[in-house]
Amino acid sequence: MTADPIRIGIGGPVGSGKTRLVESLVPLMRDRGIDIAVITNDLVTDEDAQRVRRSGLIDPERVIAVETGACPHTAIREDPSVNLAAVDRLAARYPGLDVVLIESGGDNLAATFSSDLVDFWVFVIDTAAGDDIPRKQGIGLLQADLLVVNKIDLAPMVGADLDLMRSDCAVARPVKPTLFTDLRNQVGVDAVVDQIISGAMIPAGTDAVTV
């Protein structure tokens, strides 16, 4: 357990797989003894929060929805106070909370998290958006602690060159890690969990936690 929960940001363009990543991380982190909760950001709805609550993967009370009402950048970067308040609510509700996953609203390649809000952040892109995305080198892709390239199963269907994407990611991020996943079929998710735990220095527990 930690005195204050470690805050993990998950950002990326619309449809890249952010919510799917949250749904994938929750049971795997729970099985490693990590007490976890979730905050989702949407523009004017709580759609993503409702999806996570309905998943059956986590107690619905552990999921808080933030409606940003403006560009998603604002609530995760310029003024993260609404998300910080949500973290405080969860920490007060669950004193043993280890980790809060904070999913940004869907945005573009310029989306970044404030260091005042998160301790570690993941940026998600997908092959269906085009294999030129790593070469565009948006600030989110460049600065994230971990880049996840999702939907590798769709690469052949959309004509995306995975080898080229791997090479371009290595050029764009020569030091920071990049992982390739098929979240729909849970391919590569364990590696993502390992990287988050290691990179964010999350102390894994010894027993599974019911969330």
JSON list of N, CA, C and O in Angstrom, two decimals, residues 6-26:
[
{"chain": "A", "resi": 6, "resn": "ILE", "atom": "N", "xyz": [-0.52, 6.18, -6.43]},
{"chain": "A", "resi": 6, "resn": "ILE", "atom": "CA", "xyz": [0.25, 6.54, -7.61]},
{"chain": "A", "resi": 6, "resn": "ILE", "atom": "C", "xyz": [-0.72, 6.79, -8.74]},
{"chain": "A", "resi": 6, "resn": "ILE", "atom": "O", "xyz": [-1.66, 6.03, -8.97]},
{"chain": "A", "resi": 7, "resn": "ARG", "atom": "N", "xyz": [-0.51, 7.88, -9.48]},
{"chain": "A", "resi": 7, "resn": "ARG", "atom": "CA", "xyz": [-1.45, 8.29, -10.52]},
{"chain": "A", "resi": 7, "resn": "ARG", "atom": "C", "xyz": [-0.85, 7.99, -11.90]},
{"chain": "A", "resi": 7, "resn": "ARG", "atom": "O", "xyz": [0.21, 8.51, -12.25]},
{"chain": "A", "resi": 8, "resn": "ILE", "atom": "N", "xyz": [-1.56, 7.16, -12.66]},
{"chain": "A", "resi": 8, "resn": "ILE", "atom": "CA", "xyz": [-1.11, 6.74, -13.99]},
{"chain": "A", "resi": 8, "resn": "ILE", "atom": "C", "xyz": [-2.03, 7.35, -15.03]},
{"chain": "A", "resi": 8, "resn": "ILE", "atom": "O", "xyz": [-3.23, 7.09, -15.05]},
{"chain": "A", "resi": 9, "resn": "GLY", "atom": "N", "xyz": [-1.48, 8.17, -15.92]},
{"chain": "A", "resi": 9, "resn": "GLY", "atom": "CA", "xyz": [-2.26, 8.77, -16.99]},
{"chain": "A", "resi": 9, "resn": "GLY", "atom": "C", "xyz": [-2.29, 7.89, -18.24]},
{"chain": "A", "resi": 9, "resn": "GLY", "atom": "O", "xyz": [-1.29, 7.25, -18.57]},
{"chain": "A", "resi": 10, "resn": "ILE", "atom": "N", "xyz": [-3.42, 7.86, -18.91]},
{"chain": "A", "resi": 10, "resn": "ILE", "atom": "CA", "xyz": [-3.57, 7.13, -20.17]},
{"chain": "A", "resi": 10, "resn": "ILE", "atom": "C", "xyz": [-4.20, 8.08, -21.18]},
{"chain": "A", "resi": 10, "resn": "ILE", "atom": "O", "xyz": [-5.36, 8.50, -21.03]},
{"chain": "A", "resi": 11, "resn": "GLY", "atom": "N", "xyz": [-3.43, 8.48, -22.19]},
{"chain": "A", "resi": 11, "resn": "GLY", "atom": "CA", "xyz": [-3.91, 9.43, -23.18]},
{"chain": "A", "resi": 11, "resn": "GLY", "atom": "C", "xyz": [-3.74, 8.90, -24.59]},
{"chain": "A", "resi": 11, "resn": "GLY", "atom": "O", "xyz": [-3.14, 7.85, -24.81]},
{"chain": "A", "resi": 12, "resn": "GLY", "atom": "N", "xyz": [-4.26, 9.66, -25.55]},
{"chain": "A", "resi": 12, "resn": "GLY", "atom": "CA", "xyz": [-4.13, 9.27, -26.95]},
{"chain": "A", "resi": 12, "resn": "GLY", "atom": "C", "xyz": [-5.33, 9.70, -27.76]},
{"chain": "A", "resi": 12, "resn": "GLY", "atom": "O", "xyz": [-6.33, 10.18, -27.22]},
{"chain": "A", "resi": 13, "resn": "PRO", "atom": "N", "xyz": [-5.25, 9.54, -29.08]},
{"chain": "A", "resi": 13, "resn": "PRO", "atom": "CA", "xyz": [-6.35, 9.94, -29.95]},
{"chain": "A", "resi": 13, "resn": "PRO", "atom": "C", "xyz": [-7.64, 9.15, -29.71]},
{"chain": "A", "resi": 13, "resn": "PRO", "atom": "O", "xyz": [-7.62, 8.06, -29.12]},
{"chain": "A", "resi": 14, "resn": "VAL", "atom": "N", "xyz": [-8.73, 9.68, -30.20]},
{"chain": "A", "resi": 14, "resn": "VAL", "atom": "CA", "xyz": [-10.03, 9.01, -30.13]},
{"chain": "A", "resi": 14, "resn": "VAL", "atom": "C", "xyz": [-9.93, 7.65, -30.83]},
{"chain": "A", "resi": 14, "resn": "VAL", "atom": "O", "xyz": [-9.39, 7.55, -31.94]},
{"chain": "A", "resi": 15, "resn": "GLY", "atom": "N", "xyz": [-10.44, 6.60, -30.18]},
{"chain": "A", "resi": 15, "resn": "GLY", "atom": "CA", "xyz": [-10.52, 5.29, -30.80]},
{"chain": "A", "resi": 15, "resn": "GLY", "atom": "C", "xyz": [-9.23, 4.48, -30.79]},
{"chain": "A", "resi": 15, "resn": "GLY", "atom": "O", "xyz": [-9.18, 3.38, -31.34]},
{"chain": "A", "resi": 16, "resn": "SER", "atom": "N", "xyz": [-8.19, 4.98, -30.15]},
{"chain": "A", "resi": 16, "resn": "SER", "atom": "CA", "xyz": [-6.91, 4.25, -30.15]},
{"chain": "A", "resi": 16, "resn": "SER", "atom": "C", "xyz": [-6.91, 3.04, -29.23]},
{"chain": "A", "resi": 16, "resn": "SER", "atom": "O", "xyz": [-6.11, 2.12, -29.41]},
{"chain": "A", "resi": 17, "resn": "GLY", "atom": "N", "xyz": [-7.80, 3.04, -28.23]},
{"chain": "A", "resi": 17, "resn": "GLY", "atom": "CA", "xyz": [-7.88, 1.91, -27.32]},
{"chain": "A", "resi": 17, "resn": "GLY", "atom": "C", "xyz": [-7.60, 2.25, -25.87]},
{"chain": "A", "resi": 17, "resn": "GLY", "atom": "O", "xyz": [-7.24, 1.37, -25.07]},
{"chain": "A", "resi": 18, "resn": "LYS", "atom": "N", "xyz": [-7.80, 3.50, -25.47]},
{"chain": "A", "resi": 18, "resn": "LYS", "atom": "CA", "xyz": [-7.52, 3.91, -24.10]},
{"chain": "A", "resi": 18, "resn": "LYS", "atom": "C", "xyz": [-8.40, 3.19, -23.09]},
{"chain": "A", "resi": 18, "resn": "LYS", "atom": "O", "xyz": [-7.91, 2.67, -22.08]},
{"chain": "A", "resi": 19, "resn": "THR", "atom": "N", "xyz": [-9.71, 3.18, -23.35]},
{"chain": "A", "resi": 19, "resn": "THR", "atom": "CA", "xyz": [-10.62, 2.52, -22.41]},
{"chain": "A", "resi": 19, "resn": "THR", "atom": "C", "xyz": [-10.38, 1.02, -22.40]},
{"chain": "A", "resi": 19, "resn": "THR", "atom": "O", "xyz": [-10.43, 0.38, -21.34]},
{"chain": "A", "resi": 20, "resn": "ARG", "atom": "N", "xyz": [-10.10, 0.44, -23.54]},
{"chain": "A", "resi": 20, "resn": "ARG", "atom": "CA", "xyz": [-9.77, -0.98, -23.60]},
{"chain": "A", "resi": 20, "resn": "ARG", "atom": "C", "xyz": [-8.52, -1.26, -22.78]},
{"chain": "A", "resi": 20, "resn": "ARG", "atom": "O", "xyz": [-8.43, -2.30, -22.11]},
{"chain": "A", "resi": 21, "resn": "LEU", "atom": "N", "xyz": [-7.56, -0.36, -22.81]},
{"chain": "A", "resi": 21, "resn": "LEU", "atom": "CA", "xyz": [-6.36, -0.55, -22.00]},
{"chain": "A", "resi": 21, "resn": "LEU", "atom": "C", "xyz": [-6.69, -0.51, -20.52]},
{"chain": "A", "resi": 21, "resn": "LEU", "atom": "O", "xyz": [-6.20, -1.33, -19.74]},
{"chain": "A", "resi": 22, "resn": "VAL", "atom": "N", "xyz": [-7.53, 0.44, -20.12]},
{"chain": "A", "resi": 22, "resn": "VAL", "atom": "CA", "xyz": [-7.96, 0.49, -18.71]},
{"chain": "A", "resi": 22, "resn": "VAL", "atom": "C", "xyz": [-8.60, -0.84, -18.32]},
{"chain": "A", "resi": 22, "resn": "VAL", "atom": "O", "xyz": [-8.27, -1.42, -17.27]},
{"chain": "A", "resi": 23, "resn": "GLU", "atom": "N", "xyz": [-9.51, -1.34, -19.15]},
{"chain": "A", "resi": 23, "resn": "GLU", "atom": "CA", "xyz": [-10.19, -2.60, -18.85]},
{"chain": "A", "resi": 23, "resn": "GLU", "atom": "C", "xyz": [-9.21, -3.77, -18.80]},
{"chain": "A", "resi": 23, "resn": "GLU", "atom": "O", "xyz": [-9.44, -4.75, -18.09]},
{"chain": "A", "resi": 24, "resn": "SER", "atom": "N", "xyz": [-8.13, -3.68, -19.55]},
{"chain": "A", "resi": 24, "resn": "SER", "atom": "CA", "xyz": [-7.13, -4.75, -19.56]},
{"chain": "A", "resi": 24, "resn": "SER", "atom": "C", "xyz": [-6.23, -4.68, -18.33]},
{"chain": "A", "resi": 24, "resn": "SER", "atom": "O", "xyz": [-5.82, -5.71, -17.77]},
{"chain": "A", "resi": 25, "resn": "LEU", "atom": "N", "xyz": [-5.91, -3.46, -17.90]},
{"chain": "A", "resi": 25, "resn": "LEU", "atom": "CA", "xyz": [-4.99, -3.29, -16.79]},
{"chain": "A", "resi": 25, "resn": "LEU", "atom": "C", "xyz": [-5.61, -3.64, -15.44]},
{"chain": "A", "resi": 25, "resn": "LEU", "atom": "O", "xyz": [-4.94, -4.20, -14.56]},
{"chain": "A", "resi": 26, "resn": "VAL", "atom": "N", "xyz": [-6.89, -3.30, -15.26]},
{"chain": "A", "resi": 26, "resn": "VAL", "atom": "CA", "xyz": [-7.53, -3.46, -13.95]},
{"chain": "A", "resi": 26, "resn": "VAL", "atom": "C", "xyz": [-7.40, -4.88, -13.41]},
{"chain": "A", "resi": 26, "resn": "VAL", "atom": "O", "xyz": [-6.89, -5.07, -12.29]}
]
